[in-house]
Short mmCIF file of N, CA and C in Angstrom, two decimals:
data_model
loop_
_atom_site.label_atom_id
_atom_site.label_comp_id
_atom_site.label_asym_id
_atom_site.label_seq_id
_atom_site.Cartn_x
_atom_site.Cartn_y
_atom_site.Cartn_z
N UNK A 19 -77.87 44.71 221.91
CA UNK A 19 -78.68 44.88 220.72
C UNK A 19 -77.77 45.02 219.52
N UNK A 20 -77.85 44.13 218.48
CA UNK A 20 -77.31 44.29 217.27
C UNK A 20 -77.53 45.34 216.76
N UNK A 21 -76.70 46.55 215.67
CA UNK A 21 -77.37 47.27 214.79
C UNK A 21 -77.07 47.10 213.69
N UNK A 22 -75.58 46.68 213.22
CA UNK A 22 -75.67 46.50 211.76
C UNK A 22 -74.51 44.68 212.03
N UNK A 23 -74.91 43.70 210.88
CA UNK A 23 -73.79 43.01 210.59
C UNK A 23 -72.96 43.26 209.35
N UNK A 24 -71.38 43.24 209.38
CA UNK A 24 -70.69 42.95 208.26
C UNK A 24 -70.51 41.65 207.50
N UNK A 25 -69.74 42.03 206.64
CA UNK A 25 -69.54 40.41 206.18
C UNK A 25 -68.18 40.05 206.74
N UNK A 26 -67.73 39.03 206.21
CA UNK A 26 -66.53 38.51 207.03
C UNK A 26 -66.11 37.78 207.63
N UNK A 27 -65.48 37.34 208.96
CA UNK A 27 -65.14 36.52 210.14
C UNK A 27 -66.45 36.79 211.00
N UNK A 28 -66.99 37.80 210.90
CA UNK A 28 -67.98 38.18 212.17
C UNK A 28 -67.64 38.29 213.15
N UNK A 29 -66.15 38.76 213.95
CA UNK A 29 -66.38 38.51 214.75
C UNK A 29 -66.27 39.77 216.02
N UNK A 30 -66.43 40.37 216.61
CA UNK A 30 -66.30 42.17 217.24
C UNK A 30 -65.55 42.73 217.26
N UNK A 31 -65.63 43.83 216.80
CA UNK A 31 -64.45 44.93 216.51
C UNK A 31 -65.28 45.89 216.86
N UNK A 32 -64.36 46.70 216.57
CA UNK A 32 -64.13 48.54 217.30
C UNK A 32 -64.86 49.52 215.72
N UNK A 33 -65.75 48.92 215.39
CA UNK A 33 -65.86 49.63 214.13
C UNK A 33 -65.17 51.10 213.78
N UNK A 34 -63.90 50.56 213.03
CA UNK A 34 -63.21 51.27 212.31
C UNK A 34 -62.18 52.35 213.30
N UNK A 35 -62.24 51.90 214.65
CA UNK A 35 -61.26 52.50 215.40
C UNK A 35 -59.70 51.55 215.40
N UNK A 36 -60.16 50.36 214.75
CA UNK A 36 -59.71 49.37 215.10
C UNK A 36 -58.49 49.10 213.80
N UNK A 37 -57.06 48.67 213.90
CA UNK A 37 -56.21 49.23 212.56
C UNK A 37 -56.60 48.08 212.08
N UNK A 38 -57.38 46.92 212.20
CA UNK A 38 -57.32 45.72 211.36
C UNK A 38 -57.89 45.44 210.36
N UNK A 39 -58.47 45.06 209.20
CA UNK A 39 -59.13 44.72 208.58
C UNK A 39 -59.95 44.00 208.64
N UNK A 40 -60.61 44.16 209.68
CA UNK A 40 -62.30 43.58 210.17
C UNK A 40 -63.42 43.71 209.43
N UNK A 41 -64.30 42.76 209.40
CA UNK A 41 -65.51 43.57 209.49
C UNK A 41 -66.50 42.46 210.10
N UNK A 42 -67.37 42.82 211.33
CA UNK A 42 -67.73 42.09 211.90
C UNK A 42 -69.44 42.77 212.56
N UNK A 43 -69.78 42.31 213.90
CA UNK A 43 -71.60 43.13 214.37
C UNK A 43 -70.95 44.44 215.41
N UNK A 44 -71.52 45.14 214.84
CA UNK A 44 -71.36 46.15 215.91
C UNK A 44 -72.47 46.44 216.63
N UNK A 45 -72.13 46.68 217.93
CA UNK A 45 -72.80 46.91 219.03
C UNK A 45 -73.01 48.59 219.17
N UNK A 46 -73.85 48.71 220.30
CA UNK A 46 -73.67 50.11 220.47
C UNK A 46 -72.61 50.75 221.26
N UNK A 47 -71.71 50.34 222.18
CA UNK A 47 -70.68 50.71 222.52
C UNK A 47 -69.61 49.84 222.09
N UNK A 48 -69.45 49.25 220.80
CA UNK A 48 -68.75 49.02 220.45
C UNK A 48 -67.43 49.28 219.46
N UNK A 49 -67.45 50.36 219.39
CA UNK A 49 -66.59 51.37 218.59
C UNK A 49 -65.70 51.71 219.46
N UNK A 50 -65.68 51.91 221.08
CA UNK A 50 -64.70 52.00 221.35
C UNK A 50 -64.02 50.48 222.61
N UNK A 51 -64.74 49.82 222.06
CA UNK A 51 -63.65 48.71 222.82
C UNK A 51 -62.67 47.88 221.86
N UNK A 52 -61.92 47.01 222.74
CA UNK A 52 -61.26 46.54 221.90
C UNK A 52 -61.44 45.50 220.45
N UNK A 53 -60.84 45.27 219.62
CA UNK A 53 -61.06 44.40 218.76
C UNK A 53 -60.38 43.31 219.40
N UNK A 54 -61.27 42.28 219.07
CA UNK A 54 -61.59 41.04 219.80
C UNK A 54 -60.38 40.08 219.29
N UNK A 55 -60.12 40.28 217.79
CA UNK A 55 -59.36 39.69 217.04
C UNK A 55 -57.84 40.16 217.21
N UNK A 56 -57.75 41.55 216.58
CA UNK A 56 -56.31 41.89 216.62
C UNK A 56 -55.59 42.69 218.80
N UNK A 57 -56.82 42.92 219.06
CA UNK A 57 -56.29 43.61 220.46
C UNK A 57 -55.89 45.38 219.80
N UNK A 58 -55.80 45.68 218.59
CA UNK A 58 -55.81 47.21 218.88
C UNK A 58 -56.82 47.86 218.97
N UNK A 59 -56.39 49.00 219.17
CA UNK A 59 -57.67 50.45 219.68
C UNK A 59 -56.99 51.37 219.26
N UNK A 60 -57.68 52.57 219.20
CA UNK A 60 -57.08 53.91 218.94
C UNK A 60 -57.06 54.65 220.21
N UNK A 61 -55.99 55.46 219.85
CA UNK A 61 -55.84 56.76 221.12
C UNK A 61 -57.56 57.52 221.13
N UNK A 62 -58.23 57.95 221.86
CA UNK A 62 -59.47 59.14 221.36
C UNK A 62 -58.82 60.15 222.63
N UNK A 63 -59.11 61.48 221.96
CA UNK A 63 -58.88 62.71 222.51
C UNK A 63 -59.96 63.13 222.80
N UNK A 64 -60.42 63.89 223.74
CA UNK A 64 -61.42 64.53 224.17
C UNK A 64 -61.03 66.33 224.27
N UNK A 65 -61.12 66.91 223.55
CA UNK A 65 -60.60 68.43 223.73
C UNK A 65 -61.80 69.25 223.88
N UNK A 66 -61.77 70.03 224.75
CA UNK A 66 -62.72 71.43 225.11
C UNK A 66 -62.59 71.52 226.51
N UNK A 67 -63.79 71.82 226.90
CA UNK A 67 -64.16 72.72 228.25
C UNK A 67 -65.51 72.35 228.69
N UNK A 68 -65.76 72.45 230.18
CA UNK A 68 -66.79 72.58 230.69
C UNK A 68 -67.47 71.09 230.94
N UNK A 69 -69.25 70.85 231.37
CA UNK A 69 -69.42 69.58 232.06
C UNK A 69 -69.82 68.61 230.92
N UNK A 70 -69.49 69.08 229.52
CA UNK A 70 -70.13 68.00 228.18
C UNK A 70 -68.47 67.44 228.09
N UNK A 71 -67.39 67.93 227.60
CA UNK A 71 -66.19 67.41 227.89
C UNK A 71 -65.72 66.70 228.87
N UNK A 72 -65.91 66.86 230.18
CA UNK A 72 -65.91 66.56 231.44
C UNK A 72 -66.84 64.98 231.37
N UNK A 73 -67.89 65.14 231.10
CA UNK A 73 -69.02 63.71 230.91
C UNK A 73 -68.81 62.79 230.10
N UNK A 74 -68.09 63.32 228.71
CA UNK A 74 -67.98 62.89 227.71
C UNK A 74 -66.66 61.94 227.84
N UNK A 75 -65.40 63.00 228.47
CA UNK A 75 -64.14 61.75 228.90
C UNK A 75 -64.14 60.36 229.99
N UNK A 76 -65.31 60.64 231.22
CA UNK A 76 -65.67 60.04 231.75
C UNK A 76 -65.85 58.92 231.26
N UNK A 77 -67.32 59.00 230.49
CA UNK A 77 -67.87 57.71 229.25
C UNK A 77 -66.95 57.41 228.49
N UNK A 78 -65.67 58.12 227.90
CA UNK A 78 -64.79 56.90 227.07
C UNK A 78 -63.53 56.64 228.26
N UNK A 79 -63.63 57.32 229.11
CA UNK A 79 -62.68 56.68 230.51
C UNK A 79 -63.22 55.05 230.93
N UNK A 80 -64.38 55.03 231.21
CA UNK A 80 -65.21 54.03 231.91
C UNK A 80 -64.84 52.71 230.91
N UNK A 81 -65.30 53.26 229.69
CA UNK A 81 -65.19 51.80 228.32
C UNK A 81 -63.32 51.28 228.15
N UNK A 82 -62.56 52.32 228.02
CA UNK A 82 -61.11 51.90 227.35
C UNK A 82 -60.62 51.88 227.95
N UNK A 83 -60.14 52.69 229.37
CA UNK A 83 -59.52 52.88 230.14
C UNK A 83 -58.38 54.00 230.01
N UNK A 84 -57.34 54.21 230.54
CA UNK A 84 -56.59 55.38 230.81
C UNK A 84 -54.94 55.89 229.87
N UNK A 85 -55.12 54.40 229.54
CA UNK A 85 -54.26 54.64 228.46
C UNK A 85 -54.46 54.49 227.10
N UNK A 86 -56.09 54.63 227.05
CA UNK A 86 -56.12 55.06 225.74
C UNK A 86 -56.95 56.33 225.55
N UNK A 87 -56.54 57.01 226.55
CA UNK A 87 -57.27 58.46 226.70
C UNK A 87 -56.62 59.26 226.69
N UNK A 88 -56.90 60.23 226.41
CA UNK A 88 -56.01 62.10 226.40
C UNK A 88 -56.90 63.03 226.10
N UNK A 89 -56.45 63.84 226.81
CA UNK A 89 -57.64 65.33 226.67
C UNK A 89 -56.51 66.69 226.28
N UNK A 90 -56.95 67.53 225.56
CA UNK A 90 -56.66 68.66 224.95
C UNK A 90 -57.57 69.74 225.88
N UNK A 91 -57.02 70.77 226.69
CA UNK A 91 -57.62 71.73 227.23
C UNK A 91 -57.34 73.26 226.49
N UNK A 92 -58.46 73.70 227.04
CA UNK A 92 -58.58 75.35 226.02
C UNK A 92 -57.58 75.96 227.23
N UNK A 93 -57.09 76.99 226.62
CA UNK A 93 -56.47 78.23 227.25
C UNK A 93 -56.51 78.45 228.36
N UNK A 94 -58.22 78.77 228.49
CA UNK A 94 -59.14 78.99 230.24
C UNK A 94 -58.55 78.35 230.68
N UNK A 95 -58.75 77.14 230.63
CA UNK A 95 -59.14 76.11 231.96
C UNK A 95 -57.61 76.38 232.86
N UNK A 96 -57.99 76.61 233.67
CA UNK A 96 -56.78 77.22 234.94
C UNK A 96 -56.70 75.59 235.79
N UNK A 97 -57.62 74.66 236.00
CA UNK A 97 -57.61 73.50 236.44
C UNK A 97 -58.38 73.52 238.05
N UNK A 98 -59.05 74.78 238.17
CA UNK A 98 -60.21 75.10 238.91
C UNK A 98 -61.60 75.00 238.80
N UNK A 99 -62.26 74.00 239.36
CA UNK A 99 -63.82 73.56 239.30
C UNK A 99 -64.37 75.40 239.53
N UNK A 100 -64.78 75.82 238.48
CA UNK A 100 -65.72 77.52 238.90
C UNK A 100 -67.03 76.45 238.74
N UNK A 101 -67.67 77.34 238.05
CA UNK A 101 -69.56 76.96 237.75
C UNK A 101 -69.59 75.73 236.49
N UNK A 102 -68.48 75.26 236.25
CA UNK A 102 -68.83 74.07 235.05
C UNK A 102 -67.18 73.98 235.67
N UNK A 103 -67.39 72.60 235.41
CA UNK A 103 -66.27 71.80 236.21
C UNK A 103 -65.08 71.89 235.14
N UNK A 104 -63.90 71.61 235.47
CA UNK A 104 -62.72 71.74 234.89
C UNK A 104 -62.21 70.51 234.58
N UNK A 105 -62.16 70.47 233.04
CA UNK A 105 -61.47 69.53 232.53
C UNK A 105 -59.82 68.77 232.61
N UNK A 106 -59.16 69.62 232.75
CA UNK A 106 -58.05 69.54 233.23
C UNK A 106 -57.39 69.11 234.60
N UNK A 107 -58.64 69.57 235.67
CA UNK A 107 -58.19 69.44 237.45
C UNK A 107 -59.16 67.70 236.71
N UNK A 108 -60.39 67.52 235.86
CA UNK A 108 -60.67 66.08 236.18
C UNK A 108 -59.88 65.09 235.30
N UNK A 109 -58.46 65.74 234.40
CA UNK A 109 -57.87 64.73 233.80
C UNK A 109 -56.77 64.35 234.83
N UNK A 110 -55.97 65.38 235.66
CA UNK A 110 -54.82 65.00 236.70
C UNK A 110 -55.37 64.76 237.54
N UNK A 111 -56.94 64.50 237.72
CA UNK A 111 -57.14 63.27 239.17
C UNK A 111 -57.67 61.93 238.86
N UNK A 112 -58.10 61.77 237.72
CA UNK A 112 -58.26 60.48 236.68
C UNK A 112 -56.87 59.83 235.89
N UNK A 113 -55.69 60.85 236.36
CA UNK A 113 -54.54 60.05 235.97
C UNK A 113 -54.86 59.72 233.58
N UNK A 114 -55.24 60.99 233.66
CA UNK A 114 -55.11 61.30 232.06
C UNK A 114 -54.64 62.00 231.77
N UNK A 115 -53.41 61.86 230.47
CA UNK A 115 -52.64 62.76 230.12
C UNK A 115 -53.99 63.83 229.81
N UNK A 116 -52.72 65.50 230.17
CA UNK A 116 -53.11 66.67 229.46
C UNK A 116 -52.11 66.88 228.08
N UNK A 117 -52.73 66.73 226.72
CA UNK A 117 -51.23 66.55 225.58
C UNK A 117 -51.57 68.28 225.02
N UNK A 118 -50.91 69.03 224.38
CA UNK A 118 -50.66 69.68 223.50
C UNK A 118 -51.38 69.35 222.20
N UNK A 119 -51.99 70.10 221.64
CA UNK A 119 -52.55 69.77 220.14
C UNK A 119 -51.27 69.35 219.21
N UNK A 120 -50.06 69.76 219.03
CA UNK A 120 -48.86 69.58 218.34
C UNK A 120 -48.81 67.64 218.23
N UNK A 121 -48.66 67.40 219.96
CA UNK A 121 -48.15 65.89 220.20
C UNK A 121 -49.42 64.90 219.27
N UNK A 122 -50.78 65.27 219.22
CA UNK A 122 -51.74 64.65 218.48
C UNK A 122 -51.57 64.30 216.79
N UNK A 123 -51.22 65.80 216.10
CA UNK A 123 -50.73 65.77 214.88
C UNK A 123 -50.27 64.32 214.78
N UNK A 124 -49.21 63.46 214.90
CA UNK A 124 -48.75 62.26 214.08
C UNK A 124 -49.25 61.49 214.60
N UNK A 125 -50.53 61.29 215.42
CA UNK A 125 -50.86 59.94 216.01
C UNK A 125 -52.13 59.12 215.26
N UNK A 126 -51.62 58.00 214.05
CA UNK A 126 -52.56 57.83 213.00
C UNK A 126 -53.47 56.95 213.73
N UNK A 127 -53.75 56.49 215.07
CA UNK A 127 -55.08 55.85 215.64
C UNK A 127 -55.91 56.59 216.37
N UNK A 128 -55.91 58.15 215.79
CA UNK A 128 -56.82 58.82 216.95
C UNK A 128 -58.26 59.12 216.25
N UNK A 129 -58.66 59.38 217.45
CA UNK A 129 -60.34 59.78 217.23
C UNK A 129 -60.19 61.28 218.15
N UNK A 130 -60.73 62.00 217.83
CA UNK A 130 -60.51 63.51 218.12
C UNK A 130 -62.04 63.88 218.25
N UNK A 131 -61.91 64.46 219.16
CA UNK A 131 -63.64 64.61 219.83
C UNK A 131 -63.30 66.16 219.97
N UNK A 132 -64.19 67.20 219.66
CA UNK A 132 -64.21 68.96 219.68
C UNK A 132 -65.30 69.32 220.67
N UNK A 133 -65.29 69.34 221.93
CA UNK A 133 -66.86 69.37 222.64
C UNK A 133 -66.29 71.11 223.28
N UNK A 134 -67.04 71.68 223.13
CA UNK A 134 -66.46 73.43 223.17
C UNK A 134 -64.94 73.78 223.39
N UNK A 135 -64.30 73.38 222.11
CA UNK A 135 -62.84 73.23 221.99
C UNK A 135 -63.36 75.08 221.82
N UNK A 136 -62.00 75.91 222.17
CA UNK A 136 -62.13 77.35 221.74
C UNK A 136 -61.24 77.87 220.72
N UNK A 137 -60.98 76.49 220.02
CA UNK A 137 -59.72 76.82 218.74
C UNK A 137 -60.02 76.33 217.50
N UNK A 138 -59.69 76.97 216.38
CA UNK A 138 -60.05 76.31 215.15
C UNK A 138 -58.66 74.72 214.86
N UNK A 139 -58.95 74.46 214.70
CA UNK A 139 -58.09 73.07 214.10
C UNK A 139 -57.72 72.90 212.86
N UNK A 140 -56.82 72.84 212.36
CA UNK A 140 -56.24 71.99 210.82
C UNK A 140 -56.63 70.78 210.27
N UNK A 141 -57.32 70.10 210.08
CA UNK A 141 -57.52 68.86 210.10
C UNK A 141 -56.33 68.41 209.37
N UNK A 142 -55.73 69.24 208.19
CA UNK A 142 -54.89 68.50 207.15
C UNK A 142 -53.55 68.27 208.31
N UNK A 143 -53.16 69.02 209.11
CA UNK A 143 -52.39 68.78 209.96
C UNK A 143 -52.45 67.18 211.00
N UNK A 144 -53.19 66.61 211.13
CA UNK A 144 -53.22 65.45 211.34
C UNK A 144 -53.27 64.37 210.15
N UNK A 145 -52.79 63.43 210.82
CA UNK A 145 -52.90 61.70 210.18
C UNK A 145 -54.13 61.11 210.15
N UNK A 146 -54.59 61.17 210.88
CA UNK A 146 -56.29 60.43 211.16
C UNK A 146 -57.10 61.33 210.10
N UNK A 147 -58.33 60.79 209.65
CA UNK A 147 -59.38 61.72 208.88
C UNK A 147 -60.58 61.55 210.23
N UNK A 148 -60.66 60.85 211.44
CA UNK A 148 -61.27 60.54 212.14
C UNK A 148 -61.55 61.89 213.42
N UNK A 149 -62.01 62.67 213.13
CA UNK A 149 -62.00 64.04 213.69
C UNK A 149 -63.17 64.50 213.60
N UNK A 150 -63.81 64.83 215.00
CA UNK A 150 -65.44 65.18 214.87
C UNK A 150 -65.40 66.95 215.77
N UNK A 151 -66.23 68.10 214.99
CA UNK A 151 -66.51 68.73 215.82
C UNK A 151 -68.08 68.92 216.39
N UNK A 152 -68.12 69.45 218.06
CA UNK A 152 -69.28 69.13 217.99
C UNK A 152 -70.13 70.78 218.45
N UNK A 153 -70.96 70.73 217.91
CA UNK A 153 -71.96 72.04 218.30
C UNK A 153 -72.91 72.22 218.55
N UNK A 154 -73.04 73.32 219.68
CA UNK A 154 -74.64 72.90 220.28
C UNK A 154 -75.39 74.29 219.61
N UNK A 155 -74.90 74.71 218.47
CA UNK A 155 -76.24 75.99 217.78
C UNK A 155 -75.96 75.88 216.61
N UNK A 156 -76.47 76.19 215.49
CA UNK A 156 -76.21 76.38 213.94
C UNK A 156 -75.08 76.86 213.49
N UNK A 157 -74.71 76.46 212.25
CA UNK A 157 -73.26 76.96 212.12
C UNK A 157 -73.77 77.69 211.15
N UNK A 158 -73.03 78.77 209.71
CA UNK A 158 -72.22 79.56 210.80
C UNK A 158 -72.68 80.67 211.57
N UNK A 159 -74.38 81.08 211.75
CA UNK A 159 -74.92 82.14 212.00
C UNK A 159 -75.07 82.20 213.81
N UNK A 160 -74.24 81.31 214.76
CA UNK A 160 -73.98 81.28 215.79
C UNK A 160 -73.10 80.71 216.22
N UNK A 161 -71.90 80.58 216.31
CA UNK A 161 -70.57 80.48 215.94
C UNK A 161 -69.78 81.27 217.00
N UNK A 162 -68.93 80.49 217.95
CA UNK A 162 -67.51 80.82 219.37
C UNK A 162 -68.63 81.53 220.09
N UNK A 163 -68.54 82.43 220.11
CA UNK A 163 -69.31 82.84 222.08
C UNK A 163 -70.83 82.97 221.94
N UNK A 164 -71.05 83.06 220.64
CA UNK A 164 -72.80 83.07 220.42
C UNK A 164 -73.04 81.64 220.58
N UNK A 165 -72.74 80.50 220.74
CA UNK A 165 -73.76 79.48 221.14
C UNK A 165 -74.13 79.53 222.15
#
């Protein structure tokens, strides 16, 4: 299903993951595959905890594959499945780096995903402006352990 066309070459890209100067139809999973034209992609990070992080790396595991994946784990995660599965035991059996928030800082093709990250972030500290956090209650009147 089409949702939007650009002008241009037309022809598929990674809307705006993509370093080229495209502009072409985007699809609905098309943001994270490759651009058709130039062949780049961006790194995307998946950082937090629990089975929305866990689901969430899966679905951009499945589309890009493994080397253009990395996950950021909270503190917790010991790399033990308890009652919400562990992000970390499912990145070293999916063969995905575990990086440090530091190593992310200079990497200007990332997409940075916050799915119950337990840390505040810098944004100015990164290269990318491409940085999403995500929350499942109102901000700020339920906010770290109240959601």
């Amino acid at each position: 299903m089409e949702l939007a066309r650009g002008s241009g070459r037309g022809h598929m890209f990674c809307r705006g993951l993509c370093r080229g100067n495209h502009t072409a139809v985007f699809r609905p999973t098309s943001f994270l595959n490759k651009c058709a034209v130039c062949k780049n992609m961006s790194m995307i990070c998946i950082a937090g905890k629990n089975r929305i992080a866990v689901d969430s790396a899966e679905y951009v595991l499945s589309l890009v594959g493994p080397s253009r994946v990395c996950v950021l784990t909270t503190g917790t995660d010991t790399g033990i499945d308890m009652w919400q599965p562990s992000l970390k035991k499912w990145a070293e059996t999916h063969g995905v780096p575990v990086v440090p928030i530091e190593a992310l800082y200079s990497i200007e093709d990332l997409v940075f995903c916050s799915l119950e990250f337990d840390h505040i972030i810098a944004p100015a500290k990164f290269k990318t402006s491409r940085l999403f956090n995500v929350h499942f209650s109102l901000l700020p009147e339920y906010k770290g352990s109240f959601t």
